[in-house]
Coordinates of C-alpha atoms in Angstrom, one line a residue:
X309 CA -8.7 22.2 -26.9
X310 CA -6.5 25.1 -27.7
X311 CA -9.6 26.9 -28.9
X312 CA -13.3 26.0 -28.6
X313 CA -13.9 26.4 -32.3
X314 CA -10.9 26.2 -34.7
X315 CA -7.3 25.6 -33.6
X316 CA -5.5 28.7 -34.8
X317 CA -2.2 26.8 -35.5
X318 CA -4.3 24.7 -38.0
X319 CA -5.4 27.7 -39.9
X320 CA -1.8 29.2 -39.8
X321 CA -0.6 26.0 -41.4
X322 CA -3.1 26.0 -44.1
X323 CA -2.9 29.7 -45.0
X324 CA 0.8 30.3 -44.5
X325 CA 2.6 27.0 -44.9
X326 CA 0.5 25.2 -47.4
X327 CA -1.5 27.6 -49.5
X328 CA 1.1 30.4 -49.2
X329 CA -1.3 33.3 -48.8
X330 CA 1.8 35.5 -49.2
X331 CA 1.7 34.9 -52.9
X332 CA -1.3 37.2 -52.9
X333 CA 0.5 40.0 -51.1
X334 CA 0.8 43.1 -53.3
X335 CA -1.3 41.7 -56.1
X336 CA -4.0 44.0 -57.7
X337 CA -6.7 44.5 -55.3
X338 CA -4.6 43.3 -52.3
X339 CA -2.1 46.0 -52.0
X340 CA -2.6 46.3 -48.2
X341 CA -2.4 42.6 -47.5
X342 CA 0.4 41.4 -45.3
X343 CA 0.9 38.9 -42.4
X344 CA -0.1 41.5 -39.7
X345 CA -3.4 42.1 -41.4
X346 CA -4.1 38.4 -41.9
X347 CA -3.3 37.6 -38.3
X348 CA -5.5 40.6 -37.2
X349 CA -8.5 39.5 -39.1
X350 CA -8.2 35.9 -37.8
X351 CA -7.7 37.3 -34.1
X352 CA -10.8 39.5 -34.5
X353 CA -12.9 36.7 -36.1
X354 CA -12.0 34.2 -33.3
X355 CA -12.8 36.7 -30.6
X356 CA -16.2 37.9 -32.1
X357 CA -17.2 34.3 -32.8
X358 CA -16.6 33.2 -29.3
X359 CA -18.0 36.2 -27.6
X360 CA -21.1 36.9 -29.8
X361 CA -21.9 33.8 -31.9
X362 CA -21.2 30.9 -29.6
X363 CA -23.1 32.1 -26.5
X364 CA -26.5 31.6 -28.1
X365 CA -25.9 28.4 -30.0
X366 CA -28.2 26.4 -27.8
X367 CA -30.7 29.2 -27.5
X368 CA -31.0 29.7 -31.3
X369 CA -31.9 25.9 -31.5
X370 CA -34.4 26.0 -28.7
X371 CA -36.0 29.3 -29.6
X372 CA -37.1 28.8 -33.3
X373 CA -38.2 31.7 -35.5
X374 CA -41.9 32.5 -35.1
X375 CA -44.4 34.0 -37.5
X376 CA -46.4 36.9 -36.1
X377 CA -48.9 39.3 -37.9
X378 CA -46.0 41.7 -38.6
X379 CA -43.7 39.1 -39.9
X380 CA -40.9 36.6 -38.7
X381 CA -39.2 37.2 -35.4
X382 CA -35.9 35.5 -34.6
X383 CA -33.9 35.2 -31.4
X384 CA -32.7 38.8 -30.5
X385 CA -29.3 37.5 -29.9
X386 CA -28.9 36.6 -33.5
X387 CA -29.6 40.3 -34.6
X388 CA -27.2 41.5 -31.9
X389 CA -24.4 39.2 -33.1
X390 CA -24.8 40.3 -36.7
X391 CA -24.9 43.9 -35.7
X392 CA -21.4 43.5 -34.2
X393 CA -20.3 41.5 -37.2
X394 CA -21.4 44.5 -39.4
X395 CA -19.9 47.1 -37.2
X396 CA -16.5 45.4 -37.5
X397 CA -16.8 45.4 -41.3
X398 CA -17.0 41.8 -41.8
X399 CA -20.0 41.9 -44.2
X400 CA -17.8 44.2 -46.3
X401 CA -14.5 42.2 -45.9
X402 CA -14.4 40.7 -49.4
X403 CA -15.6 43.8 -51.4
X404 CA -13.4 46.4 -53.0
X405 CA -12.9 49.7 -51.0
X406 CA -14.6 51.7 -53.7
X407 CA -17.8 49.8 -52.7
X408 CA -17.3 50.3 -49.0
X409 CA -15.4 47.0 -48.6
X410 CA -12.1 46.0 -47.0
X411 CA -10.6 44.4 -50.2
X412 CA -9.7 41.2 -48.5
X413 CA -8.9 38.0 -50.5
X414 CA -11.7 35.3 -50.6
X415 CA -9.2 32.9 -48.9
X416 CA -8.8 35.2 -45.8
X417 CA -12.6 35.7 -45.8
X418 CA -13.2 32.0 -45.9
X419 CA -10.8 31.3 -43.0
X420 CA -12.5 34.1 -40.9
X421 CA -15.9 32.7 -41.8
X422 CA -14.9 29.3 -40.6
X423 CA -14.9 30.5 -36.9
X424 CA -18.4 31.8 -37.2
X425 CA -19.7 28.7 -39.0
X426 CA -18.3 26.6 -36.2
X427 CA -19.6 28.8 -33.5
X428 CA -23.2 29.2 -34.8
X429 CA -23.9 28.0 -38.4
X430 CA -27.6 29.2 -38.2
X431 CA -26.5 32.7 -37.4
X432 CA -23.6 32.6 -39.8
X433 CA -26.0 31.8 -42.7
X434 CA -27.4 35.3 -42.8
X435 CA -24.0 37.0 -43.8
X436 CA -23.1 34.1 -46.1
X437 CA -26.3 34.7 -48.2
X438 CA -26.1 38.4 -47.9
X439 CA -22.5 38.7 -49.2
X440 CA -23.3 36.3 -52.1
X441 CA -26.4 38.3 -53.0
X442 CA -24.5 41.6 -53.0
X443 CA -21.8 40.1 -55.0
X444 CA -24.1 39.0 -57.7
X445 CA -25.6 42.4 -57.9
X446 CA -22.2 44.1 -58.1
X447 CA -21.2 41.8 -60.9
X448 CA -24.3 41.9 -63.1
X449 CA -26.4 44.9 -61.8
X450 CA -26.3 48.6 -63.0
X451 CA -24.7 51.3 -61.1
X452 CA -28.0 52.4 -59.7
X453 CA -29.0 48.8 -58.7
X454 CA -25.6 48.5 -56.9
X455 CA -26.0 51.7 -55.1
X456 CA -29.6 50.9 -54.1
X457 CA -29.3 47.2 -53.2
X458 CA -25.7 46.1 -52.9
X459 CA -24.2 48.9 -50.8
X460 CA -26.6 48.5 -47.9
X461 CA -25.9 44.8 -47.8
X462 CA -22.1 45.3 -47.9
X463 CA -22.5 47.6 -45.0
X464 CA -24.6 44.9 -43.1
X465 CA -27.7 47.0 -42.8
X466 CA -29.8 44.9 -45.1
X467 CA -29.7 41.1 -45.6
X468 CA -30.2 39.2 -48.8
X469 CA -31.7 35.9 -50.0
X470 CA -31.7 33.6 -53.0
X471 CA -35.2 32.5 -54.2
X472 CA -35.0 29.6 -56.6
X473 CA -37.0 26.6 -55.5
X474 CA -40.8 26.3 -55.7
X475 CA -43.1 24.0 -54.0
X476 CA -43.9 22.1 -57.2
X477 CA -40.5 22.3 -58.7
X478 CA -37.9 21.8 -56.0
X479 CA -34.4 21.6 -57.7
X480 CA -35.9 21.3 -61.1
X481 CA -35.5 24.9 -62.2
X482 CA -36.8 24.2 -65.5
X483 CA -40.2 24.0 -63.9
X484 CA -40.1 27.4 -62.2
X485 CA -43.6 28.9 -62.6
X486 CA -43.1 32.4 -61.0
X487 CA -44.3 34.9 -63.5
X488 CA -42.9 38.3 -64.3
X489 CA -44.9 40.9 -66.3
X490 CA -43.3 44.1 -67.6
X491 CA -44.3 47.1 -65.6
X492 CA -42.4 50.0 -67.2
X493 CA -38.9 51.6 -66.6
X494 CA -37.5 53.8 -63.8
X495 CA -34.1 54.9 -62.4
X496 CA -33.4 51.3 -61.3
X497 CA -34.1 49.9 -64.8
X498 CA -36.8 47.8 -66.3
X499 CA -39.4 47.1 -63.7
X500 CA -41.6 44.1 -63.5
X501 CA -44.6 42.6 -61.4
X502 CA -43.9 39.3 -60.1
X503 CA -46.4 36.5 -58.9
X504 CA -45.6 33.0 -57.7
X505 CA -44.5 30.9 -54.7
X506 CA -40.9 30.2 -53.4
X507 CA -40.1 27.5 -51.0
X508 CA -37.1 26.8 -48.7
X509 CA -36.0 30.5 -48.6
X510 CA -33.3 30.9 -45.9
X511 CA -33.6 34.3 -44.3
X512 CA -36.9 34.8 -46.2
X513 CA -38.1 37.1 -43.5
X514 CA -36.6 38.3 -40.1
X515 CA -36.6 41.3 -37.8
X516 CA -32.8 41.8 -37.6
X517 CA -32.2 43.9 -40.6
X518 CA -33.8 47.2 -42.0
X519 CA -34.6 45.5 -45.3
X520 CA -34.4 42.2 -47.2
X521 CA -33.2 41.9 -50.8
X522 CA -34.7 39.0 -52.5
X523 CA -32.9 37.7 -55.8
X524 CA -35.9 35.9 -57.5
X525 CA -35.7 33.6 -60.5
X526 CA -38.8 33.9 -62.6
X527 CA -40.0 33.7 -66.2
X528 CA -41.0 36.8 -68.3
X529 CA -44.4 36.0 -69.6
X530 CA -44.8 35.7 -73.4
X531 CA -47.1 38.0 -75.3
X532 CA -49.9 35.4 -75.2
X533 CA -49.5 35.2 -71.3
X534 CA -47.7 31.8 -71.5
X535 CA -44.3 31.1 -69.8
X536 CA -41.2 30.0 -71.8
X537 CA -40.3 26.4 -71.2
X538 CA -36.9 25.2 -69.8
X539 CA -34.2 27.0 -68.0
X540 CA -33.3 29.2 -71.0
X541 CA -36.4 31.4 -70.1
X542 CA -35.4 32.1 -66.5
X543 CA -34.6 35.7 -65.7
X544 CA -33.4 37.3 -62.4
X545 CA -35.1 40.0 -60.5
X546 CA -34.3 42.2 -57.4
X547 CA -37.3 42.2 -55.3
X548 CA -36.9 44.1 -51.9
X549 CA -39.1 43.6 -49.0
X550 CA -39.4 47.3 -48.4
X551 CA -39.7 49.7 -51.3
X552 CA -37.8 53.1 -51.6
X553 CA -40.8 55.1 -50.3
X554 CA -41.2 52.9 -47.2
X555 CA -44.0 50.8 -48.4
X556 CA -44.1 47.1 -48.0
X557 CA -43.7 45.2 -51.2
X558 CA -46.2 42.5 -52.3
X559 CA -44.2 39.8 -50.6
X560 CA -45.9 37.6 -47.9
X561 CA -44.6 35.0 -45.6
X562 CA -47.0 31.9 -46.1
X563 CA -45.3 29.9 -43.5
X564 CA -42.2 28.7 -41.8
X565 CA -40.5 25.3 -42.2
X566 CA -39.7 23.6 -39.1
X567 CA -36.2 22.0 -39.4
X568 CA -34.4 19.2 -37.8
X569 CA -31.4 21.5 -37.2
X570 CA -30.0 24.9 -38.4
X571 CA -33.1 26.3 -36.6
X572 CA -32.0 29.9 -36.0
X573 CA -32.1 30.5 -39.8
X574 CA -35.7 31.4 -40.6
X575 CA -36.6 29.2 -43.5
X576 CA -39.8 30.5 -45.3
X577 CA -42.5 29.8 -47.9
X578 CA -42.8 33.1 -49.7
X579 CA -45.8 34.3 -51.8
X580 CA -45.0 37.0 -54.4
X581 CA -47.9 38.9 -55.8
X582 CA -50.9 38.1 -53.4
X583 CA -52.1 41.8 -54.0
X584 CA -51.3 42.3 -57.7
X585 CA -47.6 41.7 -58.1
X586 CA -44.4 42.2 -56.2
X587 CA -42.3 45.0 -57.7
X588 CA -38.9 43.9 -59.0
X589 CA -36.1 45.0 -61.3
X590 CA -34.6 42.7 -63.8
X591 CA -30.9 42.1 -63.6
X592 CA -29.3 42.2 -67.0
X593 CA -31.5 41.0 -69.9
X594 CA -34.4 38.4 -70.0
X595 CA -33.2 34.9 -70.2
X596 CA -29.9 35.4 -68.4
X597 CA -31.1 34.5 -64.9
X598 CA -29.6 31.0 -64.5
X599 CA -26.2 32.1 -65.7
X600 CA -26.2 35.0 -63.3
X601 CA -27.6 33.0 -60.3
X602 CA -24.8 30.4 -60.8
X603 CA -22.5 33.0 -59.5
X604 CA -24.3 33.1 -56.2
X605 CA -25.0 29.4 -56.2
X606 CA -21.3 28.6 -56.7
X607 CA -20.3 30.8 -53.9
X608 CA -23.1 29.3 -51.7
X609 CA -21.9 25.8 -52.7
X610 CA -18.3 26.6 -51.4
X611 CA -19.8 28.3 -48.2
X612 CA -22.0 25.2 -47.7
X613 CA -18.9 23.1 -47.9
X614 CA -17.0 25.3 -45.6
X615 CA -19.8 25.4 -43.0
X616 CA -20.0 21.6 -43.1
X617 CA -16.2 21.3 -42.5
X618 CA -16.5 23.8 -39.6
X619 CA -19.2 21.9 -37.9
X620 CA -17.3 18.6 -38.4
X621 CA -14.1 20.2 -37.1
X622 CA -15.9 21.5 -33.9
X623 CA -17.4 18.1 -33.3
X624 CA -14.0 16.5 -33.7
X625 CA -12.5 18.9 -31.2
X626 CA -15.2 18.1 -28.7
X627 CA -14.7 14.3 -29.2
X628 CA -10.8 14.7 -28.6
X629 CA -11.6 16.7 -25.4
X630 CA -14.1 14.0 -24.2
X631 CA -11.9 11.2 -25.0
X632 CA -9.0 12.8 -23.1
X633 CA -11.2 13.3 -20.0
X634 CA -13.4 10.2 -20.1
X635 CA -11.9 7.3 -17.8
X636 CA -13.2 3.9 -19.0
X637 CA -11.8 0.5 -19.5
X638 CA -8.4 -0.9 -19.5
X639 CA -6.0 -2.2 -22.2
X640 CA -7.0 -5.6 -23.7
X641 CA -5.7 -8.4 -21.4
X642 CA -5.2 -6.2 -18.3
X643 CA -7.7 -7.0 -15.6
X644 CA -6.8 -4.7 -12.8
X645 CA -5.5 -1.2 -12.3
X646 CA -7.1 2.2 -12.7
X647 CA -9.2 2.9 -15.8
X648 CA -7.5 4.6 -18.7
X649 CA -8.8 7.5 -20.7
X650 CA -10.7 6.2 -23.7
X651 CA -8.3 8.0 -26.1
X652 CA -5.9 5.1 -25.2
X653 CA -8.1 2.6 -26.9
X654 CA -7.2 1.7 -30.5
X655 CA -10.7 1.9 -31.7
X656 CA -11.3 5.4 -30.2
X657 CA -8.0 6.6 -31.9
X658 CA -9.3 5.1 -35.2
X659 CA -12.5 7.1 -34.8
X660 CA -10.6 10.3 -33.9
X661 CA -8.2 9.8 -36.9
X662 CA -11.2 9.4 -39.1
X663 CA -12.8 12.5 -37.8
X664 CA -9.5 14.4 -38.3
X665 CA -9.0 13.2 -41.8
X666 CA -12.6 14.1 -42.7
X667 CA -12.9 17.5 -40.9
X668 CA -9.4 18.8 -41.5
X669 CA -9.4 17.5 -45.0
X670 CA -12.8 19.2 -45.7
X671 CA -11.4 22.5 -44.4
X672 CA -8.3 22.2 -46.6
X673 CA -10.4 21.5 -49.7
X674 CA -12.5 24.5 -49.1
X675 CA -9.7 26.7 -48.5
X676 CA -7.8 25.5 -51.6
X677 CA -10.8 26.3 -53.6
X678 CA -11.0 29.8 -52.0
X679 CA -7.4 30.4 -53.1
X680 CA -8.4 29.5 -56.7
X681 CA -11.1 32.2 -56.4
X682 CA -8.5 34.7 -55.8
X683 CA -6.5 33.5 -58.7
X684 CA -9.3 34.4 -61.0
X685 CA -6.9 36.0 -63.4
X686 CA -5.3 32.7 -64.1
X687 CA -7.3 30.6 -66.6
X688 CA -5.9 27.4 -65.1
X689 CA -7.1 28.2 -61.6
X690 CA -10.5 29.2 -63.0
X691 CA -10.9 25.9 -64.8
X692 CA -9.8 23.9 -61.8
X693 CA -12.1 25.8 -59.5
X694 CA -15.2 25.0 -61.8
X695 CA -14.2 21.3 -61.7
X696 CA -13.7 21.2 -58.0
X697 CA -16.8 23.4 -56.9
X698 CA -19.3 20.3 -56.9
X699 CA -16.6 18.4 -54.9
X700 CA -16.1 21.4 -52.5
X701 CA -19.9 21.4 -51.7
X702 CA -20.4 17.5 -51.6
X703 CA -17.3 16.0 -49.9
X704 CA -17.4 18.3 -46.7
X705 CA -21.1 17.9 -46.5
X706 CA -20.8 14.1 -46.5
X707 CA -17.8 13.8 -44.5
X708 CA -18.2 16.6 -42.1
X709 CA -21.5 15.0 -41.1
X710 CA -19.6 11.5 -40.9
X711 CA -17.1 13.3 -38.5
X712 CA -20.0 14.5 -36.4
X713 CA -21.6 11.0 -36.4
X714 CA -18.3 9.6 -35.1
X715 CA -18.2 12.5 -32.5
X716 CA -21.4 11.2 -31.0
X717 CA -20.1 7.7 -31.0
X718 CA -16.9 8.7 -29.1
X719 CA -19.2 10.4 -26.5
X720 CA -21.3 7.2 -26.2
X721 CA -24.7 7.6 -24.7
X722 CA -23.8 11.1 -23.5
X723 CA -23.4 12.1 -27.1
X724 CA -26.9 11.1 -27.9
X725 CA -28.3 13.7 -25.2
X726 CA -28.9 17.3 -25.6
X727 CA -26.5 18.0 -22.8
X728 CA -23.5 17.7 -25.1
X729 CA -23.2 20.0 -28.3
X730 CA -22.2 17.0 -30.6
X731 CA -25.9 16.0 -30.8
X732 CA -26.9 19.5 -32.2
X733 CA -23.8 19.8 -34.4
X734 CA -25.0 16.6 -36.0
X735 CA -28.5 17.9 -36.7
X736 CA -27.2 21.3 -37.9
X737 CA -24.9 19.5 -40.4
X738 CA -27.4 17.1 -41.7
X739 CA -28.8 20.0 -43.9
X740 CA -25.6 20.4 -45.8
X741 CA -25.8 17.4 -48.1
X742 CA -29.3 18.7 -49.1
X743 CA -29.3 22.3 -49.7
X744 CA -27.7 24.1 -52.6
X745 CA -28.0 21.0 -54.6
X746 CA -28.2 17.5 -53.2
X747 CA -25.3 15.0 -53.6
X748 CA -27.0 13.4 -56.6
X749 CA -27.3 16.8 -58.4
X750 CA -23.7 17.6 -57.7
X751 CA -22.7 14.3 -59.1
X752 CA -24.5 14.9 -62.5
X753 CA -23.0 18.4 -62.5
X754 CA -19.5 17.0 -62.0
X755 CA -19.8 14.2 -64.5
X756 CA -21.8 16.0 -67.1
X757 CA -21.1 19.8 -67.1
X758 CA -17.6 19.7 -65.6
X759 CA -16.0 16.6 -67.3
X760 CA -17.8 14.9 -70.1
X761 CA -19.2 18.1 -71.6
X762 CA -16.2 20.3 -70.8
X763 CA -13.3 21.2 -72.9
X764 CA -11.1 19.2 -70.6
X765 CA -8.9 22.1 -69.2
X766 CA -10.0 21.6 -65.6
X767 CA -9.1 17.9 -65.7
X768 CA -5.8 18.6 -67.4
X769 CA -4.8 21.2 -64.8
X770 CA -5.9 18.7 -62.0
X771 CA -3.8 15.8 -63.4
X772 CA -0.8 18.0 -63.7
X773 CA -1.0 19.2 -60.1
X774 CA -1.6 15.7 -58.8
X775 CA 1.5 14.4 -61.0
X776 CA 3.7 17.1 -59.4
X777 CA 2.6 16.0 -55.9
X778 CA 3.3 12.4 -56.8
X779 CA 6.7 13.3 -58.3
X780 CA 7.7 15.0 -55.1
X781 CA 6.5 12.3 -52.8
X782 CA 8.3 9.7 -54.8
X783 CA 11.5 11.3 -53.9
X784 CA 10.7 10.9 -50.1
X785 CA 11.0 7.3 -48.9
X786 CA 8.3 8.0 -46.3
X787 CA 5.8 8.9 -48.9
X788 CA 6.9 6.9 -52.0
X789 CA 4.3 4.2 -51.4
X790 CA 1.5 6.9 -51.1
X791 CA 2.7 8.5 -54.4
X792 CA 2.5 5.0 -56.1
X793 CA -1.1 4.6 -54.8
X794 CA -2.0 8.1 -55.7
X795 CA -0.9 7.5 -59.3
X796 CA -2.7 4.1 -59.4
X797 CA -6.1 5.5 -58.2
X798 CA -6.0 8.4 -60.6
X799 CA -5.2 6.0 -63.5
X800 CA -8.4 4.1 -62.4
X801 CA -10.3 7.4 -62.6
X802 CA -8.9 8.0 -66.1
X803 CA -9.9 4.5 -67.2
X804 CA -13.4 5.0 -65.8
X805 CA -13.8 8.3 -67.6
X806 CA -12.8 6.7 -70.9
X807 CA -15.6 4.2 -70.6
X808 CA -18.1 6.9 -69.5
X809 CA -17.2 9.0 -72.5
X810 CA -18.2 6.2 -74.8
X811 CA -21.2 5.1 -72.8
X812 CA -24.4 5.1 -74.9
X813 CA -27.0 7.6 -74.0
X814 CA -27.7 8.6 -70.5
X815 CA -26.2 5.4 -69.1
X816 CA -23.1 7.2 -68.1
X817 CA -25.2 9.0 -65.5
X818 CA -26.7 5.8 -63.9
X819 CA -23.9 5.7 -61.3
X820 CA -22.9 9.3 -61.2
X821 CA -23.1 9.4 -57.4
X822 CA -20.6 6.5 -56.9
X823 CA -18.2 8.3 -59.3
X824 CA -18.6 11.6 -57.3
X825 CA -17.7 9.5 -54.1
X826 CA -14.6 8.1 -55.9
X827 CA -13.5 11.3 -57.4
X828 CA -14.0 13.3 -54.3
X829 CA -11.9 10.8 -52.2
X830 CA -9.2 10.8 -54.9
X831 CA -9.0 14.6 -54.7
X832 CA -8.6 14.4 -50.9
X833 CA -6.0 11.8 -51.1
X834 CA -4.0 14.2 -53.3
X835 CA -4.6 17.1 -50.9
X836 CA -3.6 15.1 -47.8
X837 CA -0.5 13.9 -49.5
X838 CA 0.5 17.5 -50.6
X839 CA -0.1 18.8 -47.1
X840 CA 1.9 16.0 -45.5
X841 CA 5.0 17.0 -47.6
X842 CA 4.5 20.7 -46.9
X843 CA 7.8 22.3 -45.7
X844 CA 7.2 24.4 -42.5
X845 CA 10.4 26.3 -42.2
X846 CA 8.6 29.5 -40.9
X847 CA 6.7 27.7 -38.1
X848 CA 8.8 24.7 -37.4
X849 CA 7.8 21.0 -37.0
X850 CA 5.0 20.7 -34.2
X851 CA 2.2 18.5 -33.3
X852 CA -0.2 20.1 -35.7
X853 CA 2.0 19.2 -38.6
X854 CA 2.8 15.8 -37.1
X855 CA -1.0 15.2 -36.8
X856 CA -1.5 16.0 -40.3
X857 CA 1.1 13.4 -41.4
X858 CA -0.6 10.8 -39.3
X859 CA -4.0 11.9 -40.8
X860 CA -2.5 11.6 -44.3
X861 CA -1.3 8.0 -43.5
X862 CA -4.6 7.0 -42.1
X863 CA -6.4 8.3 -45.3
X864 CA -4.4 6.2 -47.5
X865 CA -4.5 3.1 -45.3
X866 CA -8.3 3.3 -44.5
X867 CA -10.0 5.5 -47.0
X868 CA -8.2 5.2 -50.4
X869 CA -9.2 1.4 -50.7
X870 CA -12.7 2.4 -50.8
X871 CA -12.2 4.2 -54.2
X872 CA -12.0 0.9 -56.1
X873 CA -15.3 -0.2 -54.7
X874 CA -17.0 2.9 -55.9
X875 CA -15.6 2.7 -59.4
X876 CA -16.4 -0.9 -59.8
X877 CA -20.3 -0.4 -60.5
X878 CA -19.4 2.6 -62.8
X879 CA -16.9 0.6 -64.9
X880 CA -19.2 -2.4 -64.9
X881 CA -22.2 -0.4 -66.1
X882 CA -24.3 -1.6 -63.2
X883 CA -27.9 -1.0 -63.9
X884 CA -29.2 -2.5 -60.6
X885 CA -30.7 0.8 -59.6
X886 CA -31.7 2.3 -63.0
X887 CA -33.4 -0.7 -64.2
X888 CA -35.2 -1.6 -60.9
X889 CA -38.9 -1.5 -61.5
X890 CA -40.8 1.0 -59.4
X891 CA -43.3 -1.6 -58.4
X892 CA -40.7 -3.3 -56.1
X893 CA -40.6 -0.4 -53.7

């Protein structure tokens, strides 16, 4: 392993050779950006992740947050690591200088974050949520709200949360029952009293920051006391743990959720309004909450995908190191002689190549989407980002986890013990297909909101970029077969979408998840082929580049054939699941 977390040459290839971060140099907002700054940020991130985040990886799993009379207490090393993170300006990295930020592009911030997610995903969750919280307030809040609530988070002094789910509602936000009642106006805007319960709140309470800013979805009560129905009635409120006068707000930790992994992140059930109502300030106007919260949710979805990719990547690197060191068995047909390293066995190579294709492919997808965020002034990039966001959340979550599963298998029985990190990496990663919207929810979002009900611009841009990659690949004998396969599989996606567009009623969504599986794999086939053909004039041809070409070949040989199997029940309108009577279970 050239690095215990992320191989630097890999990031250099992705950022400089493939995504061409230099195209952002000098653009509005990035006037100071150059290669020296990019390299400096990555060097700093790698050093801090290894020295401050990685050492308590095991301890944060073994010493879970605990609830005491005065609130939730987390492992002190977590707070110490985050204090260093704040001191080096990394909470502020992606914000404009006028807000106290460093003005770095989202692409560079994402590459930096990959180190911390790989080192300790539970500790890294706190800044991920905090920066997304602050960005929402900066985007939709008033100047007074930005000064009061966003700036302390940008400085890393306060942390933030997103409070959507409720015990009775889960992901069904239309059923949110948290109530907001008007309570006058002050310098921070329209003030409300909130009462209700929020579940699964990551970072809902902890003793590492001076304050916690909760962004809470609730419904403004009607004149008769009733709550509006559906998601259209949702509004967003800023509810701090500590009020400006130093008094505790009416927010109570009712309990902690004890998780399979990701244990260092305190996950809470919060009660708002046990003593008359928690004080909160509305962001924007009533009824705009879901639209506003989608900004934070979309950033969180890419962050979840990136975290899953980083965990899969770290597990893969562990598996490679173990496979090189572990001597066991001999080549087939050979009875004598010394045992060989298991990396020499074809089946172990197959597992390692699959991990490489999954983990490095997931990292490439997330960084590609991060570059699209930086190109927000381009309508094509914005449309493509909207289309790919559910894929960027789901594919890394599913296949980063698959990479961790294979890492355990490579380790054999040792991998199933707590003595090796791959066991914990799997448990930590198992959360990612669930939170910020399960795979099934992302499938409905992709097929419904992003394709069938969209104006089609995102798909048009995607098809054009895929066609460009295929055209270039056709001109290279080494990749011409892959180009043909890419064109064929996307033709199959197009035919399937034509059928789905004409499907009666809600039947188009009966097999939304298999469609997402096929679509995600088809996107990754395109990205792998595009990487395989990337010229590397600046850095030369090396084993990182050679490895990516082998991973691309593996993906087309072993993974692309699965796409047809996923599309078959979609095109055939299989109702085996939808029409199954509940009595059979």
